[in-house]
CSV table of C-alpha atoms in Angstrom, one decimal:
chain,number,residue,atom,x,y,z
A,1,ILE,CA,12.1,18.6,-14.6
A,2,THR,CA,9.1,18.6,-17.0
A,3,LYS,CA,7.3,21.4,-15.0
A,4,PHE,CA,10.5,23.5,-14.7
A,5,SER,CA,11.7,23.1,-18.3
A,6,ARG,CA,8.3,24.2,-19.6
A,7,TYR,CA,9.0,27.7,-18.4
A,8,TYR,CA,12.8,27.8,-17.9
A,9,THR,CA,13.8,26.8,-21.4
A,10,PRO,CA,11.8,29.3,-23.4
A,11,ALA,CA,12.7,32.1,-20.9
A,12,VAL,CA,16.4,31.3,-21.3
A,13,VAL,CA,16.3,31.2,-25.1
A,14,ILE,CA,14.3,34.5,-25.3
A,15,GLY,CA,16.7,36.0,-22.8
A,16,ALA,CA,19.7,35.0,-24.9
A,17,LEU,CA,18.2,36.5,-28.1
A,18,LEU,CA,17.4,39.8,-26.3
A,19,LEU,CA,20.9,39.9,-24.9
A,20,ALA,CA,22.3,39.4,-28.4
A,21,VAL,CA,20.1,41.9,-30.2
A,22,ILE,CA,19.2,44.8,-28.0
A,23,PRO,CA,22.7,45.7,-26.6
A,24,SER,CA,24.2,45.2,-30.1
A,25,ILE,CA,21.8,47.8,-31.5
A,26,ILE,CA,22.5,50.2,-28.7
A,27,THR,CA,26.3,49.8,-28.6
A,28,GLY,CA,27.0,48.9,-32.2
A,29,ASP,CA,29.2,46.0,-31.0
A,30,PRO,CA,27.4,42.8,-32.1
A,31,ARG,CA,30.5,40.6,-31.8
A,32,THR,CA,30.8,41.1,-28.0
A,33,TRP,CA,27.1,40.7,-27.3
A,34,ILE,CA,26.7,37.7,-29.4
A,35,TYR,CA,29.6,36.0,-27.6
A,36,ARG,CA,28.0,37.0,-24.3
A,37,ALA,CA,24.6,35.6,-25.4
A,38,MET,CA,26.2,32.3,-26.3
A,39,THR,CA,28.0,32.2,-22.9
A,40,PHE,CA,24.7,33.0,-21.3
A,41,LEU,CA,23.1,30.0,-23.1
A,42,VAL,CA,25.9,27.7,-22.0
A,43,ILE,CA,25.8,28.7,-18.3
A,44,SER,CA,22.0,28.7,-18.4
A,45,CYS,CA,21.8,25.1,-19.6
A,46,PRO,CA,20.3,23.1,-16.7
A,47,CYS,CA,22.8,20.3,-16.8
A,48,ALA,CA,22.9,20.1,-13.0
A,49,LEU,CA,19.2,19.7,-12.9
A,50,VAL,CA,19.0,17.1,-15.7
A,51,ILE,CA,21.8,15.0,-14.1
A,52,SER,CA,21.1,15.4,-10.4
A,53,ILE,CA,17.4,14.7,-10.2
A,54,PRO,CA,17.4,11.3,-12.1
A,55,LEU,CA,20.5,10.2,-10.3
A,56,SER,CA,18.8,10.9,-7.0
A,57,PHE,CA,15.8,8.7,-8.0
A,58,PHE,CA,18.1,6.0,-9.3
A,59,SER,CA,20.0,6.0,-6.0
A,60,GLY,CA,16.8,5.9,-4.0
A,61,ILE,CA,15.3,3.0,-6.0
A,62,GLY,CA,18.6,1.2,-5.9
A,63,GLY,CA,19.0,1.7,-2.1
A,64,ALA,CA,15.5,0.4,-1.6
A,65,SER,CA,16.1,-2.7,-3.7
A,66,LYS,CA,19.2,-3.5,-1.6
A,67,ALA,CA,17.0,-3.4,1.5
A,68,GLY,CA,14.4,-5.7,-0.1
A,69,VAL,CA,11.9,-3.1,-1.2
A,70,LEU,CA,11.0,-3.1,-4.9
A,71,ILE,CA,9.8,0.4,-6.1
A,72,LYS,CA,8.5,0.2,-9.7
A,73,GLY,CA,9.3,3.8,-10.7
A,74,GLY,CA,10.5,7.3,-9.6
A,75,ASN,CA,6.9,8.7,-9.5
A,76,TYR,CA,6.0,6.1,-6.9
A,77,LEU,CA,9.1,6.9,-4.9
A,78,GLU,CA,8.1,10.6,-5.0
A,79,ALA,CA,4.5,9.9,-4.0
A,80,LEU,CA,5.6,7.9,-1.0
A,81,ALA,CA,7.2,11.0,0.5
A,82,SER,CA,3.8,12.7,0.9
A,83,ALA,CA,1.9,9.7,2.4
A,84,GLY,CA,-0.7,10.9,4.9
A,85,ILE,CA,-3.1,7.9,5.1
A,86,ALA,CA,-1.9,4.3,5.5
A,87,VAL,CA,-4.5,1.6,4.9
A,88,PHE,CA,-3.8,-2.1,5.8
A,89,ASP,CA,-5.5,-5.4,5.0
A,90,LYS,CA,-5.6,-7.5,8.1
A,91,THR,CA,-5.2,-11.2,7.3
A,92,GLY,CA,-1.8,-12.0,5.9
A,93,THR,CA,-0.6,-8.4,6.1
A,94,LEU,CA,-0.9,-7.4,9.7
A,95,THR,CA,-1.3,-11.0,10.9
A,96,LYS,CA,0.6,-14.1,9.9
A,97,GLY,CA,-2.4,-15.6,8.1
A,98,SER,CA,-1.7,-19.0,9.7
A,99,PHE,CA,-5.0,-19.7,11.5
A,100,GLU,CA,-5.2,-22.3,14.2
A,101,VAL,CA,-8.3,-23.8,15.8
A,102,THR,CA,-8.3,-22.6,19.4
A,103,ALA,CA,-11.8,-23.8,20.6
A,104,VAL,CA,-14.5,-26.2,19.5
A,105,HIS,CA,-18.0,-25.5,20.9
A,106,PRO,CA,-20.4,-28.3,19.8
A,107,ASP,CA,-24.2,-28.2,20.2
A,108,SER,CA,-26.0,-31.5,20.3
A,109,ILE,CA,-23.0,-33.2,18.7
A,110,ASP,CA,-19.5,-34.1,19.9
A,111,GLU,CA,-16.3,-32.1,19.1
A,112,THR,CA,-14.9,-34.7,16.7
A,113,ALA,CA,-18.1,-34.9,14.6
A,114,LEU,CA,-18.3,-31.1,14.5
A,115,LEU,CA,-14.7,-30.8,13.2
A,116,GLU,CA,-15.3,-33.6,10.7
A,117,ILE,CA,-18.4,-31.9,9.2
A,118,ALA,CA,-16.7,-28.5,8.9
A,119,CYS,CA,-13.6,-30.1,7.4
A,120,LEU,CA,-15.5,-32.1,4.8
A,121,ALA,CA,-17.5,-29.0,3.7
A,122,GLU,CA,-14.2,-26.9,3.3
A,123,CYS,CA,-12.1,-29.7,1.8
A,124,TYR,CA,-12.0,-28.1,-1.7
A,125,SER,CA,-10.9,-24.7,-0.4
A,126,ASP,CA,-7.3,-23.4,0.0
A,127,HIS,CA,-8.5,-20.5,2.2
A,128,PRO,CA,-6.3,-20.2,5.4
A,129,ILE,CA,-9.4,-20.9,7.5
A,130,SER,CA,-10.1,-24.1,5.6
A,131,LEU,CA,-6.5,-25.2,5.9
A,132,SER,CA,-6.6,-24.7,9.7
A,133,LEU,CA,-9.7,-26.9,9.9
A,134,LYS,CA,-8.0,-29.6,7.9
A,135,ARG,CA,-5.0,-29.4,10.2
A,136,ALA,CA,-7.2,-29.6,13.3
A,137,TRP,CA,-9.0,-32.6,11.8
A,138,GLY,CA,-5.7,-34.3,10.9
A,139,LYS,CA,-7.2,-36.9,8.5
A,140,GLU,CA,-7.8,-37.2,4.8
A,141,CYS,CA,-11.2,-36.0,3.6
A,142,ASP,CA,-13.4,-38.7,2.0
A,143,THR,CA,-14.6,-36.8,-1.0
A,144,SER,CA,-17.0,-39.5,-2.0
A,145,ARG,CA,-19.2,-38.4,0.9
A,146,ILE,CA,-19.4,-34.8,-0.5
A,147,SER,CA,-21.4,-33.3,-3.4
A,148,GLY,CA,-22.9,-30.1,-4.5
A,149,VAL,CA,-20.3,-27.8,-2.9
A,150,THR,CA,-21.3,-24.1,-3.3
A,151,GLU,CA,-19.3,-21.1,-2.0
A,152,VAL,CA,-21.3,-18.2,-0.8
A,153,ALA,CA,-19.2,-15.0,-1.1
A,154,GLY,CA,-18.5,-13.4,2.2
A,155,GLN,CA,-20.5,-16.0,4.2
A,156,GLY,CA,-19.1,-19.5,3.8
A,157,VAL,CA,-19.8,-22.8,2.1
A,158,LYS,CA,-22.8,-25.0,1.4
A,159,ALA,CA,-22.4,-28.7,0.7
A,160,VAL,CA,-24.3,-32.0,0.7
A,161,ILE,CA,-22.5,-34.5,3.0
A,162,ASP,CA,-23.9,-38.0,3.4
A,163,GLY,CA,-27.1,-36.8,1.8
A,164,LYS,CA,-27.5,-33.9,4.3
A,165,ASN,CA,-27.5,-30.2,3.6
A,166,VAL,CA,-24.6,-28.7,5.5
A,167,ALA,CA,-23.8,-25.0,5.9
A,168,VAL,CA,-20.4,-23.9,7.3
A,169,GLY,CA,-19.6,-20.2,7.7
A,170,ASN,CA,-20.5,-17.0,9.6
A,171,LEU,CA,-23.7,-15.9,11.3
A,172,LYS,CA,-25.0,-14.4,8.0
A,173,LEU,CA,-25.0,-17.8,6.5
A,174,MET,CA,-26.7,-19.3,9.5
A,175,ASN,CA,-29.4,-16.7,9.2
A,176,ALA,CA,-29.7,-17.5,5.5
A,177,VAL,CA,-30.3,-21.2,6.1
A,178,ASN,CA,-32.6,-20.4,9.1
A,179,ALA,CA,-30.4,-22.3,11.6
A,180,GLU,CA,-32.2,-21.7,14.9
A,181,GLY,CA,-30.1,-21.3,18.0
A,182,ALA,CA,-27.1,-19.9,16.1
A,183,HIS,CA,-25.2,-17.5,18.4
A,184,ASP,CA,-22.0,-15.6,18.7
A,185,CYS,CA,-19.1,-16.7,20.9
A,186,HIS,CA,-17.6,-14.9,23.8
A,187,LYS,CA,-14.1,-15.8,22.7
A,188,THR,CA,-12.1,-13.5,20.4
A,189,GLY,CA,-11.5,-15.0,17.0
A,190,THR,CA,-13.1,-16.0,13.8
A,191,ALA,CA,-16.2,-18.2,14.5
A,192,VAL,CA,-17.0,-20.9,11.9
A,193,HIS,CA,-20.6,-22.0,12.5
A,194,VAL,CA,-22.0,-25.3,11.4
A,195,ALA,CA,-25.6,-26.2,10.5
A,196,VAL,CA,-27.0,-29.6,9.3
A,197,ASP,CA,-30.4,-29.7,7.6
A,198,GLY,CA,-31.2,-26.3,9.2
A,199,VAL,CA,-30.3,-27.4,12.7
A,200,TYR,CA,-27.4,-25.6,14.4
A,201,LYS,CA,-24.6,-27.9,15.5
A,202,GLY,CA,-22.1,-25.5,17.1
A,203,HIS,CA,-19.1,-23.4,16.1
A,204,ILE,CA,-15.3,-23.5,15.9
A,205,ILE,CA,-13.1,-20.6,16.9
A,206,ILE,CA,-10.1,-19.9,14.7
A,207,SER,CA,-7.5,-17.4,15.7
A,208,ASP,CA,-4.6,-15.7,13.8
A,209,SER,CA,-1.5,-14.2,15.4
A,210,LEU,CA,-0.1,-10.8,14.7
A,211,LYS,CA,3.1,-10.5,12.6
A,212,ASP,CA,6.3,-9.7,14.4
A,213,GLY,CA,7.0,-5.9,14.3
A,214,ALA,CA,3.4,-5.0,13.2
A,215,ALA,CA,2.8,-2.7,16.2
A,216,GLU,CA,6.2,-1.1,15.8
A,217,ALA,CA,5.6,-0.4,12.2
A,218,ILE,CA,2.3,1.4,13.0
A,219,ARG,CA,4.1,3.4,15.7
A,220,ASP,CA,6.9,4.3,13.3
A,221,LEU,CA,4.4,5.5,10.7
A,222,LYS,CA,2.7,7.8,13.2
A,223,GLN,CA,6.1,9.2,14.2
A,224,LEU,CA,6.7,9.9,10.5
A,225,GLY,CA,3.6,12.1,10.5
A,226,ILE,CA,1.1,9.7,8.9
A,227,ARG,CA,-2.2,11.4,9.8
A,228,LYS,CA,-4.4,8.3,9.8
A,229,THR,CA,-3.9,4.5,10.0
A,230,VAL,CA,-6.8,2.3,8.9
A,231,MET,CA,-7.4,-1.5,8.9
A,232,LEU,CA,-9.8,-3.3,6.6
A,233,THR,CA,-10.9,-6.9,7.2
A,234,GLY,CA,-13.5,-9.4,6.3
A,235,ASP,CA,-13.5,-10.7,9.9
A,236,ASP,CA,-16.2,-9.9,12.4
A,237,ARG,CA,-16.2,-6.6,14.3
A,238,ARG,CA,-14.9,-8.0,17.6
A,239,VAL,CA,-11.9,-9.5,15.9
A,240,GLY,CA,-11.2,-6.3,14.0
A,241,ALA,CA,-11.6,-4.1,17.1
A,242,ASP,CA,-9.3,-6.3,19.1
A,243,CYS,CA,-6.6,-6.3,16.4
A,244,ALA,CA,-6.9,-2.5,15.8
A,245,LYS,CA,-6.7,-1.8,19.6
A,246,THR,CA,-3.6,-4.0,20.0
A,247,LEU,CA,-1.7,-2.4,17.1
A,248,GLY,CA,-2.8,1.2,17.9
A,249,ILE,CA,-4.6,1.6,14.6
A,250,ASP,CA,-6.8,4.7,14.4
A,251,GLU,CA,-9.7,3.3,12.4
A,252,TYR,CA,-11.0,-0.1,11.3
A,253,HIS,CA,-13.7,-1.5,9.1
A,254,ALA,CA,-14.8,-5.1,9.5
A,255,GLU,CA,-17.0,-7.7,7.8
A,256,LEU,CA,-16.1,-6.4,4.4
A,257,LEU,CA,-16.4,-8.1,1.1
A,258,PRO,CA,-13.6,-7.5,-1.5
A,259,ALA,CA,-15.8,-4.8,-3.2
A,260,ASP,CA,-16.3,-3.1,0.1
A,261,LYS,CA,-12.6,-2.6,0.6
A,262,VAL,CA,-12.5,-0.6,-2.7
A,263,ASP,CA,-15.4,1.4,-1.5
A,264,CYS,CA,-13.6,2.2,1.8
A,265,VAL,CA,-10.5,3.2,-0.1
A,266,GLU,CA,-12.6,5.5,-2.4
A,267,LYS,CA,-14.1,7.1,0.7
A,268,LEU,CA,-10.7,7.7,2.3
A,269,LEU,CA,-9.3,9.1,-1.0
A,270,SER,CA,-12.1,11.7,-1.0
A,271,GLU,CA,-11.2,12.7,2.6
A,272,LYS,CA,-7.4,13.1,2.1
A,273,GLN,CA,-5.9,16.5,2.3
A,274,GLU,CA,-4.4,18.5,-0.6
A,275,LYS,CA,-1.0,17.0,-1.9
A,276,GLU,CA,-1.5,14.0,0.5
A,277,THR,CA,-1.3,10.5,-0.8
A,278,LEU,CA,-3.0,7.3,0.4
A,279,VAL,CA,-1.0,4.1,0.8
A,280,PHE,CA,-2.7,0.7,0.8
A,281,VAL,CA,-0.8,-2.4,2.0
A,282,GLY,CA,-2.2,-5.9,1.2
A,283,ASP,CA,-1.2,-9.4,0.1
A,284,GLY,CA,-4.1,-11.3,-1.3
A,285,ILE,CA,-6.1,-11.7,-4.5
A,286,ASN,CA,-9.0,-9.8,-2.9
A,287,ASP,CA,-6.7,-6.9,-2.2
A,288,ALA,CA,-5.7,-6.3,-5.9
A,289,PRO,CA,-8.5,-3.9,-6.7
A,290,ALA,CA,-7.7,-1.8,-3.6
A,291,LEU,CA,-4.0,-1.9,-4.4
A,292,THR,CA,-4.7,-0.6,-7.9
A,293,ARG,CA,-7.1,2.2,-6.7
A,294,ALA,CA,-4.9,3.6,-4.0
A,295,ASP,CA,-2.3,6.3,-4.8
A,296,ILE,CA,0.4,3.9,-3.8
A,297,GLY,CA,-0.2,0.1,-3.6
A,298,ILE,CA,2.2,-1.9,-1.5
A,299,ALA,CA,2.2,-5.7,-1.7
A,300,ILE,CA,3.7,-8.2,0.7
A,301,GLY,CA,6.3,-10.3,-1.1
A,302,ALA,CA,4.9,-13.5,0.3
A,303,GLY,CA,1.5,-12.7,-1.0
A,304,THR,CA,-0.2,-13.7,-4.3
A,305,ASP,CA,1.2,-12.9,-7.7
A,306,ILE,CA,-1.9,-10.9,-8.6
A,307,ALA,CA,-1.3,-8.6,-5.6
A,308,ILE,CA,2.4,-8.2,-6.5
A,309,ASP,CA,1.5,-7.4,-10.1
A,310,ALA,CA,-1.1,-4.8,-9.1
A,311,ALA,CA,1.1,-3.1,-6.6
A,312,ASP,CA,3.5,-0.1,-7.1
A,313,VAL,CA,5.8,-1.2,-4.3
A,314,VAL,CA,6.7,-4.8,-3.2
A,315,LEU,CA,8.1,-5.7,0.2
A,316,MET,CA,10.2,-8.6,-0.9
A,317,LYS,CA,11.1,-9.6,2.7
A,318,SER,CA,7.5,-9.3,3.8
A,319,ARG,CA,8.5,-7.1,6.7
A,320,LEU,CA,6.0,-4.4,7.8
A,321,SER,CA,8.9,-2.4,9.1
A,322,ASP,CA,9.8,-1.8,5.4
A,323,VAL,CA,6.7,0.4,5.0
A,324,PRO,CA,8.0,3.2,7.2
A,325,ALA,CA,11.5,2.5,5.9
A,326,ALA,CA,10.4,3.1,2.3
A,327,ILE,CA,8.7,6.4,3.3
A,328,ARG,CA,11.9,7.5,5.1
A,329,LEU,CA,13.9,6.7,2.0
A,330,SER,CA,11.6,8.6,-0.3
A,331,ARG,CA,11.8,11.7,1.9
A,332,ALA,CA,15.6,11.4,2.0
A,333,THR,CA,15.6,11.1,-1.8
A,334,LEU,CA,13.5,14.2,-2.2
A,335,ARG,CA,15.6,16.1,0.4
A,336,ASN,CA,18.7,15.3,-1.7
A,337,ILE,CA,17.0,16.5,-4.8
A,338,HIS,CA,16.1,19.8,-3.1
A,339,GLU,CA,19.7,20.2,-2.1
A,340,ASN,CA,20.8,19.6,-5.7
A,341,LEU,CA,18.3,22.1,-6.9
A,342,PHE,CA,19.5,24.7,-4.4
A,343,TRP,CA,23.1,24.4,-5.6
A,344,ALA,CA,22.1,24.4,-9.3
A,345,PHE,CA,20.1,27.6,-8.9
A,346,PHE,CA,22.9,29.1,-6.8
A,347,TYR,CA,25.3,28.4,-9.6
A,348,ASN,CA,23.0,30.0,-12.1
A,349,VAL,CA,22.4,33.1,-10.0
A,350,ILE,CA,26.1,33.7,-9.9
A,351,GLY,CA,27.0,32.5,-13.5
A,352,ILE,CA,24.2,34.0,-15.6
A,353,PRO,CA,24.8,37.7,-14.6
A,354,LEU,CA,28.5,37.1,-15.2
A,355,ALA,CA,27.8,35.7,-18.6
A,356,ALA,CA,25.6,38.7,-19.4
A,357,GLY,CA,28.4,41.1,-18.3
A,358,ILE,CA,26.2,42.6,-15.6
A,359,TRP,CA,28.6,42.2,-12.7
A,360,TYR,CA,32.0,41.7,-14.4
A,361,PRO,CA,32.6,41.1,-18.1
A,362,LEU,CA,34.1,37.7,-18.8
A,363,PHE,CA,35.9,39.1,-22.0
């Protein structure tokens, strides 16, 4: 409406003035042409445009809310229609985020002791991986045995347990503490490695399951013409590759820190085509910067409050199938708007010449 009225309104006003003045001078009948100019102005008034376009957006947003999709404005609903790149966080978005310990591989220590050390080191954390270790251990942590807990961003945790320096995390952390013998595991999953006083003690494999309907949602997006689907994850490359392959995702980036996700989104934004928008779907605190940077940020309703606040669209029922559904709704809304525009212009094409007395004088 803003773009249209910038040109339409001055053109109509000038046209009405010309219609009132020039024929009046030529014919010497100002009364008739002033009436025709006023009729011209009334018929030219874009009431159909002003009413139909906002109502279409209101209907689209209302229909989405009934389906459990909160869209925070008409501009976001409009931008969804031109989505061309869909980027997903992995944990908690494409997967359930409920990790479970699936294997324990000790080295010079028994399984129970390995689990106990890992659980004690992670006892202060609410991260899904930490929670899965606590569930597997199944006992209360004796915090009196723990001191000097330090979280190493993107790597894991360091702590002093029973007077010994313990490191629990990925292979990067093992290399940082010079734990000899640290090695990757043949099993697919997130490996939590443990070292005590620089001596490697083994690793624990933790796996996450895919959300119901995740593969179908990716397939539906491709059917809607989404040019590229991308997955971002902090997990290791094998886990990322396995998840992307299972879901049919075109591209994945693994072993990312929160800042790396924003860098990936920035790169994808620079690669998008003209008039194409990028959609980012996430659920966690770490996803908030990427949600803000994307053209359209979509948050999972069961995610963190920070992610929901940062997003432009919220999936209140936490169903990934609502992502393609929201895009379909936005396109249906714009299609309705275009139909309204057609009939509004059709009305003006017929009415304005009549008002000007070109085809048939109204009086």
